[in-house]
mmCIF file of C-alpha atoms in Angstrom:
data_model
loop_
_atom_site.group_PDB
_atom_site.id
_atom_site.type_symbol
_atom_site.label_atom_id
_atom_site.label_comp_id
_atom_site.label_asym_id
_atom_site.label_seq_id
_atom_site.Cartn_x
_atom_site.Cartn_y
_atom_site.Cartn_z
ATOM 1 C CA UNK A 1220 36.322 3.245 -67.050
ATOM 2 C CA UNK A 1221 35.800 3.879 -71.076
ATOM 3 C CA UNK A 1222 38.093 0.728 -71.550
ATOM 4 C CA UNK A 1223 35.618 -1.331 -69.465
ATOM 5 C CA UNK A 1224 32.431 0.396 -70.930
ATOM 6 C CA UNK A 1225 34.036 -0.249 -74.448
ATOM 7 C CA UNK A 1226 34.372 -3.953 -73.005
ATOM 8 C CA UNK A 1227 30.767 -3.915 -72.661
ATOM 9 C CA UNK A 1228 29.542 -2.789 -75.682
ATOM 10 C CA UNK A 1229 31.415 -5.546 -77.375
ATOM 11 C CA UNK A 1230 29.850 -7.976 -75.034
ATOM 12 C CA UNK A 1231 26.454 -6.960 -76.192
ATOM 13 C CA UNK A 1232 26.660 -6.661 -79.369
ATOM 14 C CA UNK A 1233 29.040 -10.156 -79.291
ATOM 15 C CA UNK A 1234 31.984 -8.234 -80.923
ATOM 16 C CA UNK A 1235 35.260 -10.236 -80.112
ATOM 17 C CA UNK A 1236 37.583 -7.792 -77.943
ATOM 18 C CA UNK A 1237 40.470 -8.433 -76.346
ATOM 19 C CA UNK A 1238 42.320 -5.786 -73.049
ATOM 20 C CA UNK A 1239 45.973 -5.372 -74.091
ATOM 21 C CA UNK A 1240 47.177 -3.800 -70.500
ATOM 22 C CA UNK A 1241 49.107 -4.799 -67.006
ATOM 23 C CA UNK A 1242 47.151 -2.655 -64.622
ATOM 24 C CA UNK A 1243 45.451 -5.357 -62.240
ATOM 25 C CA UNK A 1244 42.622 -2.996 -62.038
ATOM 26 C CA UNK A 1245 41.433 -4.388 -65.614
ATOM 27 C CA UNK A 1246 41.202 -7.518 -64.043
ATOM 28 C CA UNK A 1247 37.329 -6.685 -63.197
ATOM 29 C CA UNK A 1248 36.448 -7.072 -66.561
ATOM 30 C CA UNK A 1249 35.267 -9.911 -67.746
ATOM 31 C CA UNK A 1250 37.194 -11.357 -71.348
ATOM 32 C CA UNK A 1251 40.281 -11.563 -73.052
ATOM 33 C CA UNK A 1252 43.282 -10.016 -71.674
ATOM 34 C CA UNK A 1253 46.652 -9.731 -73.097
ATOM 35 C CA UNK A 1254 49.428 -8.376 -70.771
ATOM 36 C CA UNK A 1255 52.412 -7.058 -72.699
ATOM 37 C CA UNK A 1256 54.860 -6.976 -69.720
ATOM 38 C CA UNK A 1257 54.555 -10.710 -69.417
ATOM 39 C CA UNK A 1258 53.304 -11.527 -72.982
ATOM 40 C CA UNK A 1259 50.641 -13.810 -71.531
ATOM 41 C CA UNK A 1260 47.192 -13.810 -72.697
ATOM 42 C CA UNK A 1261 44.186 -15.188 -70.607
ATOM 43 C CA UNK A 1262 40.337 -14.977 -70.144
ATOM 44 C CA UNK A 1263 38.710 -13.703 -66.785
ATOM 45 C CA UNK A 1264 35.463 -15.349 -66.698
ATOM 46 C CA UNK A 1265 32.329 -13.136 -65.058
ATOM 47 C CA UNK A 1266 32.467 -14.437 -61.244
ATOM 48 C CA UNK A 1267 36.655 -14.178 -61.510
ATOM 49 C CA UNK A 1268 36.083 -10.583 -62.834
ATOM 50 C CA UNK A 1269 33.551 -9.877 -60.241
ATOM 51 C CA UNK A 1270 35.792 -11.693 -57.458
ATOM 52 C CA UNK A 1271 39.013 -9.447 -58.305
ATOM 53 C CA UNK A 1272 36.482 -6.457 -58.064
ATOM 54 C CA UNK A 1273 35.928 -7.545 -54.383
ATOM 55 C CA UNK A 1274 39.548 -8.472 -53.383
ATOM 56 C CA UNK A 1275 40.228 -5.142 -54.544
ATOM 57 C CA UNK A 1276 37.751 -3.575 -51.880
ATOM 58 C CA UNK A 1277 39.406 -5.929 -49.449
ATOM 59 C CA UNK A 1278 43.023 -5.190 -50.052
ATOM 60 C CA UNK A 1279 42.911 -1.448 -51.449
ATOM 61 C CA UNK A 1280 44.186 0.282 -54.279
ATOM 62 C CA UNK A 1281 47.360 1.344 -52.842
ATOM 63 C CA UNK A 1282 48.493 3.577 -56.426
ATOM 64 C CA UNK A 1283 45.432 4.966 -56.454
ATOM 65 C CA UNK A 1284 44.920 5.724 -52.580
ATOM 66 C CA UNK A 1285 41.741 3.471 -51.562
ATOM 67 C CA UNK A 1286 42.781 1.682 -48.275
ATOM 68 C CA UNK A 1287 41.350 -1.467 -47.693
ATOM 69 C CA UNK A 1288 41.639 -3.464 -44.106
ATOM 70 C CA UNK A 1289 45.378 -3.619 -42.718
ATOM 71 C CA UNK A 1290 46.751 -6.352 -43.533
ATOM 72 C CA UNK A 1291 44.885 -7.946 -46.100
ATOM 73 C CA UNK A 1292 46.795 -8.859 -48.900
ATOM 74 C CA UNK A 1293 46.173 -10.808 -52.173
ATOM 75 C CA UNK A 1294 46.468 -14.167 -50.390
ATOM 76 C CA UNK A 1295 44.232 -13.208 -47.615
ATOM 77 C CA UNK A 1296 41.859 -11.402 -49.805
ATOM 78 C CA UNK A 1297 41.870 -14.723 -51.938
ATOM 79 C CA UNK A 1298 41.525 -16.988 -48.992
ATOM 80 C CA UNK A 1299 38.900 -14.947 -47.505
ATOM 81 C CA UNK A 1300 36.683 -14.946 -51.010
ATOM 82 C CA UNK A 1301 37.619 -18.690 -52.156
ATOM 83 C CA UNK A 1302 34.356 -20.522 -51.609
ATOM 84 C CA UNK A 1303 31.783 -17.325 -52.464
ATOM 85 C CA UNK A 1304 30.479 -17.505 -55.405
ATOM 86 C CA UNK A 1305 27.733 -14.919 -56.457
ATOM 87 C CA UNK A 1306 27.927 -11.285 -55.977
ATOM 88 C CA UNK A 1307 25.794 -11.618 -52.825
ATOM 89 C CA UNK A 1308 28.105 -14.025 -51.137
ATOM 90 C CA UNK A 1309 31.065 -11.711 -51.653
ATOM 91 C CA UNK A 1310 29.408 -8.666 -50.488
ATOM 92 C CA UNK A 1311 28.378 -9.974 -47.515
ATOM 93 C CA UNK A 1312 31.982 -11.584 -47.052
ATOM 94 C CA UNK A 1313 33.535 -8.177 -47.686
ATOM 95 C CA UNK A 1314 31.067 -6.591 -45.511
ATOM 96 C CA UNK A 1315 31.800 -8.979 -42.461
ATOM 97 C CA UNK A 1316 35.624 -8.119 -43.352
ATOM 98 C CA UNK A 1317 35.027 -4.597 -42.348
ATOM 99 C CA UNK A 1318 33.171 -4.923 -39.382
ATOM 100 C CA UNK A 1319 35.113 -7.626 -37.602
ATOM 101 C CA UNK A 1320 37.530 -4.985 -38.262
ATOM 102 C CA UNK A 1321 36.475 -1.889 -38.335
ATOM 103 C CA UNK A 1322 33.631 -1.851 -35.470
ATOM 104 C CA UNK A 1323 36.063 -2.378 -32.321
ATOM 105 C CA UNK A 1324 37.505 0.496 -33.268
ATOM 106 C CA UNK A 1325 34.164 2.628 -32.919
ATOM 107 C CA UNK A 1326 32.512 2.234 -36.269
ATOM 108 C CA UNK A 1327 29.599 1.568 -36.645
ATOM 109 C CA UNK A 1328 27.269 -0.413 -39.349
ATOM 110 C CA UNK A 1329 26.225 3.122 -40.939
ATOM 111 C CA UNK A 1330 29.890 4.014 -40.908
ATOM 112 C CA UNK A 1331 31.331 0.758 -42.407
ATOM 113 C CA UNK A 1332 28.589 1.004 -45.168
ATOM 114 C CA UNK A 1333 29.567 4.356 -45.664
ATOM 115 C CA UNK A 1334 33.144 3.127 -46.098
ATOM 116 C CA UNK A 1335 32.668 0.985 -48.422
ATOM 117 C CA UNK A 1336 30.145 2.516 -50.746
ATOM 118 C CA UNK A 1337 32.812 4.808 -51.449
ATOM 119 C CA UNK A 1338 35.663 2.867 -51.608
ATOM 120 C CA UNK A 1339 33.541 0.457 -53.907
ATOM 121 C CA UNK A 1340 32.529 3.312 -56.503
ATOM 122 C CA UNK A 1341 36.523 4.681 -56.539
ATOM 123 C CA UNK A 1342 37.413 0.644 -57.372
ATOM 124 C CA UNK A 1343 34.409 -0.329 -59.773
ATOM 125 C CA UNK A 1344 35.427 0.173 -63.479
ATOM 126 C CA UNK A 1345 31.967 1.742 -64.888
ATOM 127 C CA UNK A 1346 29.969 -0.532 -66.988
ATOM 128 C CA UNK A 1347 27.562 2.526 -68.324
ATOM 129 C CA UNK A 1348 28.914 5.901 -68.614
ATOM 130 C CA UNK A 1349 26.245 7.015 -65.915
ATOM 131 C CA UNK A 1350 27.235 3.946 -63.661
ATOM 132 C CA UNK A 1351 27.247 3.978 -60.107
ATOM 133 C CA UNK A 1352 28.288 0.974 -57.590
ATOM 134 C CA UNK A 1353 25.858 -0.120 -55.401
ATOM 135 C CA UNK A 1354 26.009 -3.502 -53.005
ATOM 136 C CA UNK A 1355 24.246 -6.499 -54.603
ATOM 137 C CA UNK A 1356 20.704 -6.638 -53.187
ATOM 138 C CA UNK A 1357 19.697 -10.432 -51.904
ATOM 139 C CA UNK A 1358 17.863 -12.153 -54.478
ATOM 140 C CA UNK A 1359 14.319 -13.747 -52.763
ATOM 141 C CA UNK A 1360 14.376 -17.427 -52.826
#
């Protein structure tokens, strides 16, 4: 979390900044990456941070113990999320992820929301110190 509130400040206050790490949780933040195991560096635009945020609730954290749905892996999670776009779209793509799974086995929508709030905070890399993930709300048209 501090290296993606760090990542924020800079953004603000348009201070260049670049992640040197090969976690694929840093992934979710938008920038300049460098990852020393394969010496490649690379920028993850907003919607590609945002989207790798969102596989992530898809596919579980597996180090960090956050189960996602069985068998969805990075391909799936990828294939599933290709044409979204906005936060919105993904949400709602995630959401009918987990309840074409998870509701014939006896969940239901309060529990699948439930599910994923919480999965969601455990994944989201803080922005703000006091940061806490919430679904995107629909924007009005």
């Amino acid at each position: 979390d501090l290296v993606s509130c760090f990542a924020c400040d800079c953004r603000l206050d348009y201070t260049p900044y670049i992640i040197a790490g090969c976690d694929k949780d840093l992934l979710q933040i938008p920038g300049w990456h460098y990852n020393y195991l394969k010496k490649t560096c690379f920028n993850i635009s907003k919607e590609e941070a945002l989207k790798n945020f969102f596989k992530q609730l898809l596919m579980g954290d597996q180090g960090d113990s956050i189960p996602g749905i069985p068998g969805i892996g990075p391909k799936k999670a990828a294939w599933l999320l290709d044409e979204l776009n906005t936060s919105e779209e993904m949400w709602d793509g995630v959401l009918a992820a987990y309840t074409n799974f998870y509701a014939p086995h006896g969940y239901s929508d309060d529990d699948i929301a439930d599910m994923l709030y919480e999965r969601g905070n455990k994944l989201w890399l803080k922005r703000k110190d006091d940061e806490v993930w919430t679904p995107p709300v629909p924007t009005e048209d």
